[in-house]
PDB file of C-alpha atoms in Angstrom:
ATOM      1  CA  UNK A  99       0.000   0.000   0.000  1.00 73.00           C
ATOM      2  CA  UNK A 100       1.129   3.321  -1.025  1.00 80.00           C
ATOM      3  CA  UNK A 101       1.807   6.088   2.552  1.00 88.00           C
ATOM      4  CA  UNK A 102       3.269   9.666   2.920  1.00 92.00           C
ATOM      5  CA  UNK A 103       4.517  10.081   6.698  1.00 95.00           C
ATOM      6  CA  UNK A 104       5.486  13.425   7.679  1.00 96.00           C
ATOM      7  CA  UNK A 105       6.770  12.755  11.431  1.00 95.00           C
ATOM      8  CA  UNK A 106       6.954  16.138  12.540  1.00 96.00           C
ATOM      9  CA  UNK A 107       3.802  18.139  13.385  1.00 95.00           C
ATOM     10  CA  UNK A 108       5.496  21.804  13.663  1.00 97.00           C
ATOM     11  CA  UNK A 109       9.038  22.712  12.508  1.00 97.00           C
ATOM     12  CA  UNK A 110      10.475  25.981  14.486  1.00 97.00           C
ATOM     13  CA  UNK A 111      13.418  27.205  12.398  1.00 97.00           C
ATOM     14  CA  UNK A 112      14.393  31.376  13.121  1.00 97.00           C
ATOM     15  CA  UNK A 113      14.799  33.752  10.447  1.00 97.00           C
ATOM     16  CA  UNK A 114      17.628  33.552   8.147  1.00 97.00           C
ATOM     17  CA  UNK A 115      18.875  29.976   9.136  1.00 97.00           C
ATOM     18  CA  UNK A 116      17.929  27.016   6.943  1.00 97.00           C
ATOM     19  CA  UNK A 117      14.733  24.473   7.074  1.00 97.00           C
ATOM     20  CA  UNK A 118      14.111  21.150   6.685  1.00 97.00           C
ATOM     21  CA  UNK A 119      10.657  19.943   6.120  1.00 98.00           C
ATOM     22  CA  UNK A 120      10.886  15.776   6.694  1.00 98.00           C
ATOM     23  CA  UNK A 121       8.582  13.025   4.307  1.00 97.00           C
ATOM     24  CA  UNK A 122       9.106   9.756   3.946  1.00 96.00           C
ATOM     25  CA  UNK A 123       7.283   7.653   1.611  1.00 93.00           C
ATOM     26  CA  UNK A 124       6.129   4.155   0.498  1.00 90.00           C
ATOM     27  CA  UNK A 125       5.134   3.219  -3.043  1.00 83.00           C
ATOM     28  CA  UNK A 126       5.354  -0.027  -5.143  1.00 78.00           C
ATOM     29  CA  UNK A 127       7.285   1.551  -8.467  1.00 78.00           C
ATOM     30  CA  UNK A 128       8.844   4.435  -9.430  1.00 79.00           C
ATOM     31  CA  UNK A 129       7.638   6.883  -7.269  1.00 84.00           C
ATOM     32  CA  UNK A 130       6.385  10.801  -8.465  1.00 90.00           C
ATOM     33  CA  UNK A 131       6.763  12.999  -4.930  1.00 94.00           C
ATOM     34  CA  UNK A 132       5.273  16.053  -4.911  1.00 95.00           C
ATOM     35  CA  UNK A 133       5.411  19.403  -2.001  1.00 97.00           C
ATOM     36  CA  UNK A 134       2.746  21.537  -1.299  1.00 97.00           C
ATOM     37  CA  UNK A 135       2.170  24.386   0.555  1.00 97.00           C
ATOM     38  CA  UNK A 136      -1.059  25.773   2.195  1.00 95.00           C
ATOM     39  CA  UNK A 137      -1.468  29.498   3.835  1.00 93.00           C
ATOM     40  CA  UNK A 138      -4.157  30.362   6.132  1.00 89.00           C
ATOM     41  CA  UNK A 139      -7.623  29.821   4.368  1.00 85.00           C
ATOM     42  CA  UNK A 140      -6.263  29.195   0.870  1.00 88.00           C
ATOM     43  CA  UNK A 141      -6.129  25.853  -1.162  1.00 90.00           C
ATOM     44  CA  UNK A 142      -2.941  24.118  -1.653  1.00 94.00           C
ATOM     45  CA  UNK A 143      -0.165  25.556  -3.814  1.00 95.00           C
ATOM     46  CA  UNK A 144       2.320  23.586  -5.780  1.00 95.00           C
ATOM     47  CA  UNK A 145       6.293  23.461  -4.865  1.00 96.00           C
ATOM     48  CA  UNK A 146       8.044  20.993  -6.745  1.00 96.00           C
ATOM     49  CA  UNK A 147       8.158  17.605  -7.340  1.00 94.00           C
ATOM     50  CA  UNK A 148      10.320  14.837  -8.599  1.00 93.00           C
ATOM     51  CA  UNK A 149       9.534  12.673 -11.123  1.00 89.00           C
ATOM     52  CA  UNK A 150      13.217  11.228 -12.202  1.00 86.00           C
ATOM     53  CA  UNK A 151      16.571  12.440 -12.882  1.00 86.00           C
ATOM     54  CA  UNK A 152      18.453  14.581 -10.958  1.00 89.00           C
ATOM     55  CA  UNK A 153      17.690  13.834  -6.955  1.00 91.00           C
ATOM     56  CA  UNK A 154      18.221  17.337  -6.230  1.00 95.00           C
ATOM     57  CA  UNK A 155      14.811  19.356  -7.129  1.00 95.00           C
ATOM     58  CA  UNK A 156      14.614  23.271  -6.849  1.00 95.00           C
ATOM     59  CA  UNK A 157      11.079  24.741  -6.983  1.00 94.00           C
ATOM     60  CA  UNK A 158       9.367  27.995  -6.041  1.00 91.00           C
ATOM     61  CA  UNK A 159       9.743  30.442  -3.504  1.00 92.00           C
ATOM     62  CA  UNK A 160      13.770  29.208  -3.287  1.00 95.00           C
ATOM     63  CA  UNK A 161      12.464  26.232  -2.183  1.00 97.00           C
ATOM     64  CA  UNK A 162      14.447  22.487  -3.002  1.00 97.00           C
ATOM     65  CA  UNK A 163      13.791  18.610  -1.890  1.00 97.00           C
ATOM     66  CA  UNK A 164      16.014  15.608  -2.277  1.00 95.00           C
ATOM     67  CA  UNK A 165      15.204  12.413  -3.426  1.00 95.00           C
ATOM     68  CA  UNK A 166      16.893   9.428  -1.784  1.00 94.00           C
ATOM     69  CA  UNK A 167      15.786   6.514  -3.067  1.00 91.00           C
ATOM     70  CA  UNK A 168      17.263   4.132  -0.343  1.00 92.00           C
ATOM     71  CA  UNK A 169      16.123   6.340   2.344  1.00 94.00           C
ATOM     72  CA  UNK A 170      12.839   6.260   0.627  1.00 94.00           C
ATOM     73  CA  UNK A 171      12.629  10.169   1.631  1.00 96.00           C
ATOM     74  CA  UNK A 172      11.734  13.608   0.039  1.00 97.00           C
ATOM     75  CA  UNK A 173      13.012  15.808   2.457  1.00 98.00           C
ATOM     76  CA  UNK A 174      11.670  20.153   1.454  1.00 98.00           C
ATOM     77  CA  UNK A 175      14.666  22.372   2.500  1.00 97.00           C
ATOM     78  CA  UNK A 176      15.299  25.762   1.662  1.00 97.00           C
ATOM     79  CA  UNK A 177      19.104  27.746   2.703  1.00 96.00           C
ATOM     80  CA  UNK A 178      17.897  30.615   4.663  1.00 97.00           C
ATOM     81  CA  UNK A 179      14.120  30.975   5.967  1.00 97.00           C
ATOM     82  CA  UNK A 180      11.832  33.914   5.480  1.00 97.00           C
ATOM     83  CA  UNK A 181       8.645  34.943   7.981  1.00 96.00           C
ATOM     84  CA  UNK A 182       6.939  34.516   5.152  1.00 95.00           C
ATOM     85  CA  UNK A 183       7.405  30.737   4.544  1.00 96.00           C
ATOM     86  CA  UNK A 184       5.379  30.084   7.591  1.00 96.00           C
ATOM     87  CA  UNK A 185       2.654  27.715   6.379  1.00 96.00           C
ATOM     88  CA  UNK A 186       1.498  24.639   6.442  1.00 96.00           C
ATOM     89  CA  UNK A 187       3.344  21.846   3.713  1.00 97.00           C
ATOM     90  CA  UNK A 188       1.916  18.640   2.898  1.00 96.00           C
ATOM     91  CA  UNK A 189       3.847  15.769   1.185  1.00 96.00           C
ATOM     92  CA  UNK A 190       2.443  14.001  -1.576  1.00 94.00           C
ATOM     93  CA  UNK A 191       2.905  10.402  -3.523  1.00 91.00           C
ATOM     94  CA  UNK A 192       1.243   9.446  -6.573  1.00 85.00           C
ATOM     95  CA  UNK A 193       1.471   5.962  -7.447  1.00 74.00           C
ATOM     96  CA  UNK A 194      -0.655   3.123  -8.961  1.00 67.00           C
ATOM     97  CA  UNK A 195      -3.450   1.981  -6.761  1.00 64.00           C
ATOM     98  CA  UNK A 196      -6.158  -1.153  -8.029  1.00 64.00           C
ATOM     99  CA  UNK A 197      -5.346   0.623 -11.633  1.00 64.00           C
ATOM    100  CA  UNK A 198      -5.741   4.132 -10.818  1.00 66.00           C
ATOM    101  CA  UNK A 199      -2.756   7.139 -10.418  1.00 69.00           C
ATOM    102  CA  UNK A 200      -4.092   8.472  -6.895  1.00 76.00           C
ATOM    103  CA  UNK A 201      -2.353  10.739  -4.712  1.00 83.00           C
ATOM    104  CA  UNK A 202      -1.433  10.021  -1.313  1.00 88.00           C
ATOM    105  CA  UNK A 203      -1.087  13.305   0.849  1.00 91.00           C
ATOM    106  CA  UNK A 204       0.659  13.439   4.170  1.00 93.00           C
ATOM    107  CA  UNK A 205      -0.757  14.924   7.294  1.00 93.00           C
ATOM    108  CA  UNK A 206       1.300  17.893   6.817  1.00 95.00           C
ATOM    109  CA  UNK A 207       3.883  19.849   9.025  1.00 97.00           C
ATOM    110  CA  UNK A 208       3.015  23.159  10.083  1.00 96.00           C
ATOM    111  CA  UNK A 209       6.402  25.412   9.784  1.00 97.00           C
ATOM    112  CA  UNK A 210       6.610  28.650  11.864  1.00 97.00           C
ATOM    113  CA  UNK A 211       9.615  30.778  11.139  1.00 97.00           C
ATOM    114  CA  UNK A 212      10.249  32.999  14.077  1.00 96.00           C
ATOM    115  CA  UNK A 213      11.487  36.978  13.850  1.00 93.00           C
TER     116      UNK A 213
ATOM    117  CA  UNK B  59     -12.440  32.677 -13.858  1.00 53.00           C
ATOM    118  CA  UNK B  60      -8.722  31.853 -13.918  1.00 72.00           C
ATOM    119  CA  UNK B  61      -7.984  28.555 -12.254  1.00 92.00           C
ATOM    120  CA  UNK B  62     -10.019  26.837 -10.299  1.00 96.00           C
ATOM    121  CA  UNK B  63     -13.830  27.964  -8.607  1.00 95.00           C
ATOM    122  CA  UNK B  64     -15.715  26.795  -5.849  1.00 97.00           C
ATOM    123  CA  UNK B  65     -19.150  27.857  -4.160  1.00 97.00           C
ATOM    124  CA  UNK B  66     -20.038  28.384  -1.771  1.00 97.00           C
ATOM    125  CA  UNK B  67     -17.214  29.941   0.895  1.00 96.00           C
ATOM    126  CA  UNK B  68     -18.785  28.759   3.688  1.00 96.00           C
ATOM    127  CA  UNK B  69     -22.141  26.813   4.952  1.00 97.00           C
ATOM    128  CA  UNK B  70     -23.660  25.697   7.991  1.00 97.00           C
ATOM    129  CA  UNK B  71     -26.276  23.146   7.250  1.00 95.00           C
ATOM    130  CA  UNK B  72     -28.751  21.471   9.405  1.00 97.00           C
ATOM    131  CA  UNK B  73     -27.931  17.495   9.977  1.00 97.00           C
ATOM    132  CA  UNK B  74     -30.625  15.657   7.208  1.00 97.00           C
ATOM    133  CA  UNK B  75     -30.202  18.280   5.030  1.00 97.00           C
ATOM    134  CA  UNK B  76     -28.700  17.746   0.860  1.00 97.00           C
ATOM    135  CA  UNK B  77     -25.866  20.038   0.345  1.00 97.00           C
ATOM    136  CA  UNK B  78     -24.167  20.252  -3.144  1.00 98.00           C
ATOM    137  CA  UNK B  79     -20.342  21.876  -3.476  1.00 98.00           C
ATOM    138  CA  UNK B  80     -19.978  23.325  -6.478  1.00 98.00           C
ATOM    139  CA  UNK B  81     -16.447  23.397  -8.465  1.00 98.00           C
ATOM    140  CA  UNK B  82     -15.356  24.530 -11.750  1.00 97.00           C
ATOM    141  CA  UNK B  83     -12.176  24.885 -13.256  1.00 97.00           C
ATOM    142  CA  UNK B  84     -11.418  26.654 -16.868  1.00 95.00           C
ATOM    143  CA  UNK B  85      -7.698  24.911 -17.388  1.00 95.00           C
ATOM    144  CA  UNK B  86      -9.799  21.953 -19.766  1.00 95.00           C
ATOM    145  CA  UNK B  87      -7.780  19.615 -17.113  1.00 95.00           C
ATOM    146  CA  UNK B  88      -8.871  15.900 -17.949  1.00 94.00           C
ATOM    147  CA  UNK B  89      -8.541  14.901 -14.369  1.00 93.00           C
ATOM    148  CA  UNK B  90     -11.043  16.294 -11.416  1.00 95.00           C
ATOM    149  CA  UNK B  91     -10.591  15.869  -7.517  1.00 95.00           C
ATOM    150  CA  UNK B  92     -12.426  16.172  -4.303  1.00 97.00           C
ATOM    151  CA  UNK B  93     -11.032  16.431  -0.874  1.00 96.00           C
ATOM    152  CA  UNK B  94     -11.420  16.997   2.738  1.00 97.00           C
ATOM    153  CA  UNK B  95      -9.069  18.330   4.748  1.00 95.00           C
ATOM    154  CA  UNK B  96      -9.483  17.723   9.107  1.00 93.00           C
ATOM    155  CA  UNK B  97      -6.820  18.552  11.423  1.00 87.00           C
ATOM    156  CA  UNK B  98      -4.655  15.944  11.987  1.00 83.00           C
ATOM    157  CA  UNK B  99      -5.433  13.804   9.109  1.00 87.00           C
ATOM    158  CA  UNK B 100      -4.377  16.195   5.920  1.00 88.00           C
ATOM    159  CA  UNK B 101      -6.095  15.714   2.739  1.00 92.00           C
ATOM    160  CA  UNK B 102      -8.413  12.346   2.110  1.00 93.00           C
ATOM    161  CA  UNK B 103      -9.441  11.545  -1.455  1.00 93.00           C
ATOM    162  CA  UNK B 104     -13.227  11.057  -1.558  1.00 96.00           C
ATOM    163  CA  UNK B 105     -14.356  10.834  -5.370  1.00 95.00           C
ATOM    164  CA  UNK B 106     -12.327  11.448  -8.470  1.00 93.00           C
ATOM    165  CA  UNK B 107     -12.679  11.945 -11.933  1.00 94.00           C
ATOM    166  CA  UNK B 108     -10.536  10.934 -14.682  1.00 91.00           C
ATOM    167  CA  UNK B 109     -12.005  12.301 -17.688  1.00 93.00           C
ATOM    168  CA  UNK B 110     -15.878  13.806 -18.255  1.00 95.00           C
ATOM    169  CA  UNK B 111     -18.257  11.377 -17.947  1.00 95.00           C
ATOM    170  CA  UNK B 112     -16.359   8.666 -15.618  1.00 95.00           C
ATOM    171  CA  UNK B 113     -15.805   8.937 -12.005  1.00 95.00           C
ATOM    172  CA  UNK B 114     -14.263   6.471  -8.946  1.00 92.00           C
ATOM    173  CA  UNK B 115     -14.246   6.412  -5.231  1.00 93.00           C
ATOM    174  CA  UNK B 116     -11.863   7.551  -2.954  1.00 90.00           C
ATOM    175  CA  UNK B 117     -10.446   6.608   0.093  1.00 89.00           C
ATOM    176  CA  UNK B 118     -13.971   8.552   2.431  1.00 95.00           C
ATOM    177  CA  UNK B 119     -16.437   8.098  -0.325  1.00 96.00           C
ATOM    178  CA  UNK B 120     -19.526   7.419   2.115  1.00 97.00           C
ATOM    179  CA  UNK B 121     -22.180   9.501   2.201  1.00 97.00           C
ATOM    180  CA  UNK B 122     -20.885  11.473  -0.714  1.00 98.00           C
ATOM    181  CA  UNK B 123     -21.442  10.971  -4.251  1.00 98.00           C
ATOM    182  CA  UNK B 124     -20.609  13.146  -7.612  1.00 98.00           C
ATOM    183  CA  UNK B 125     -20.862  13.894 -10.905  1.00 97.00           C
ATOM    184  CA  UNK B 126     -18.726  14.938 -14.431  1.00 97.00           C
ATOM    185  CA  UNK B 127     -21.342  15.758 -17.039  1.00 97.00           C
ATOM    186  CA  UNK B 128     -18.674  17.730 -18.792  1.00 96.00           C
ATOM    187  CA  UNK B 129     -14.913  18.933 -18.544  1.00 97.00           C
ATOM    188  CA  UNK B 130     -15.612  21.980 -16.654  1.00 97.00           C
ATOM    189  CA  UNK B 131     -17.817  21.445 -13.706  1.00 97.00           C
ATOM    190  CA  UNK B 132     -17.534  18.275 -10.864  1.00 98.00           C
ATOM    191  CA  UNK B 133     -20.166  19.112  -7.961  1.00 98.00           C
ATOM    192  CA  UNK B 134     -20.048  17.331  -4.889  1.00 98.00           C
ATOM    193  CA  UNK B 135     -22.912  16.228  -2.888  1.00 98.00           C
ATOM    194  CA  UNK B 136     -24.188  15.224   0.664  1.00 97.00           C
ATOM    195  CA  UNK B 137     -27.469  13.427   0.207  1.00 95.00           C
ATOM    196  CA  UNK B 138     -28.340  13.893   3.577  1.00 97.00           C
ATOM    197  CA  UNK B 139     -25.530  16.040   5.909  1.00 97.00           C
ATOM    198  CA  UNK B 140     -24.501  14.732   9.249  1.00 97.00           C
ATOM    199  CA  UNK B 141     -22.199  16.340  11.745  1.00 97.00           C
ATOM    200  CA  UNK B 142     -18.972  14.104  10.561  1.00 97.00           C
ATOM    201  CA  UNK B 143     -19.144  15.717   7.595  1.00 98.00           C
ATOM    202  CA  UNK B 144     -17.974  18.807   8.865  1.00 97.00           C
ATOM    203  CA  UNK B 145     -14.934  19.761   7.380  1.00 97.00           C
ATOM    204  CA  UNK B 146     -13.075  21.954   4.542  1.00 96.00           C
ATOM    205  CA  UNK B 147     -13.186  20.420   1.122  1.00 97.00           C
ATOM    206  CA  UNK B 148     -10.990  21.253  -1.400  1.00 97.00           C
ATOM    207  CA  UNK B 149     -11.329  20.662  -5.226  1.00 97.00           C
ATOM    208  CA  UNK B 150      -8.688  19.697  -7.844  1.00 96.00           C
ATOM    209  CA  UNK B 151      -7.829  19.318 -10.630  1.00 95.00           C
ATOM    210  CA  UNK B 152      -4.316  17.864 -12.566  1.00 92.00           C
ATOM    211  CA  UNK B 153      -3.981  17.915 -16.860  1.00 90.00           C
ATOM    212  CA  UNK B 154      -3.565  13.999 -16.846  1.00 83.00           C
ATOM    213  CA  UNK B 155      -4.810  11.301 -14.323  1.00 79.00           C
ATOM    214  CA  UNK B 156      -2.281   9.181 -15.660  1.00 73.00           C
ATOM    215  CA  UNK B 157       1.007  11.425 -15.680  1.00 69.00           C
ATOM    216  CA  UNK B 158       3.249  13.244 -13.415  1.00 80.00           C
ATOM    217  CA  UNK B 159       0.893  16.492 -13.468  1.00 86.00           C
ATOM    218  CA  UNK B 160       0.759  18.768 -10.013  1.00 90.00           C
ATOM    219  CA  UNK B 161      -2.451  19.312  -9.065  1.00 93.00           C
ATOM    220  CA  UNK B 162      -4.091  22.741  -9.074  1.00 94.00           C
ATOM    221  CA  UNK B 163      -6.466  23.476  -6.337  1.00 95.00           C
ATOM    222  CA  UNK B 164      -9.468  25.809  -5.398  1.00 96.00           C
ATOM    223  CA  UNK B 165     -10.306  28.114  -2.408  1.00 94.00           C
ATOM    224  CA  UNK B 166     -12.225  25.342  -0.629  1.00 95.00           C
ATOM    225  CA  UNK B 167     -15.676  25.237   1.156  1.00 97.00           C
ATOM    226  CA  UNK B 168     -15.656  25.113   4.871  1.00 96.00           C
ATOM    227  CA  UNK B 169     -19.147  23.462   5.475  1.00 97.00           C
ATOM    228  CA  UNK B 170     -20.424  23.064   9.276  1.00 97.00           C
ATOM    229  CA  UNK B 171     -22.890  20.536   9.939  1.00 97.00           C
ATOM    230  CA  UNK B 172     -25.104  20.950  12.838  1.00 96.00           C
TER     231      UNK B 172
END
């Protein structure tokens, strides 16, 4: 069965130093991993995602993941955190399920960069 | 419209009571989406559509049931509302079903059910 975990619930990170975001993931097949981020009352946004190649995505906002396939992870990073980035980011799998590409979202992780 | 529409904002609905979400999107995406999103639990599938006139259940698809009668529209409905149906639900929609394509997503109707 296809899963997204995203073990952490809030990420704290201040202003200026860099984030991590965790996700791990579990898919039969090639997986396609996909970020998201949500802001208060809005609908979901699109980051990035990885769908093969180079393990090292970059997306919007300055945003980047890395694949690692043995690790099975899809870890959201970005160098140097802005307030602004405070949101909430959901990981997402899409994979075959009983014939049908579905996505798999993770619960999310809520990231609050601090002032 | 640029994107993806949905109606209304916000309800609060009397338990018993048929509620239908409406969504529309203008991208001519193949592939349609509904979600709802509860704390603690993210985003759960509950019908999708892969092109007009076919749809499939989700992973919540009790209690719910929709429709694709054409590209643009994919309205959700709650035959008869009860109070575990309160939640925010989020339409989307993605070019392909079968490809790599992000999905694009609307404002989202919070609905309260009393």
């Amino acid at each position: 069965a296809q899963s997204v975990a995203q073990p952490e619930d809030q990420v704290n990170v201040a202003e200026g130093n860099p984030l991590t975001v965790k996700c791990t993931y579990s898919v039969s097949g090639n997986p396609y991993l996909f970020w998201y981020v949500q802001y208060p009352n809005r609908g979901l946004q699109f980051l990035l995602k990885y769908i093969t190649g180079d393990n090292l995505v970059k997306g919007s906002y300055g945003f980047e993941a890395e694949f690692n396939k043995s690790q099975t992870s899809f870890h959201l990073k970005k160098p140097s955190a802005l307030v602004s980035d405070s949101a909430l980011y959901f990981c997402a799998v899409r994979g075959l399920t009983s014939g049908t590409y579905k996505y798999i979202f993770g619960t999310g992780t809520r990231l609050k960069v601090l002032a | 419209i640029a994107g993806i529409t949905q109606a209304p904002t916000s309800q609060i609905l009397a338990a018993g009571r048929r509620m239908t979400l409406r969504c529309t999107q203008d991208m001519r995406h193949n592939a349609m989406y509904w979600y709802r999103q509860d704390l603690g639990l993210g985003l759960r599938l509950i019908h999708y559509s892969n092109t007009a006139g076919t749809t499939g259940k989700g992973e919540v698809p009790d209690g719910y049931s929709v429709s694709r009668a054409n590209t643009d529209d994919f309205p959700l409905t709650l035959a008869s509302a009860v109070p575990s149906q309160t939640s925010v639900y989020f339409c989307a929609s993605s070019e392909q079903p079968t490809s790599a394509h992000e999905q694009f997503f609307g404002p989202g109707t919070r609905l309260t059910v009393l």
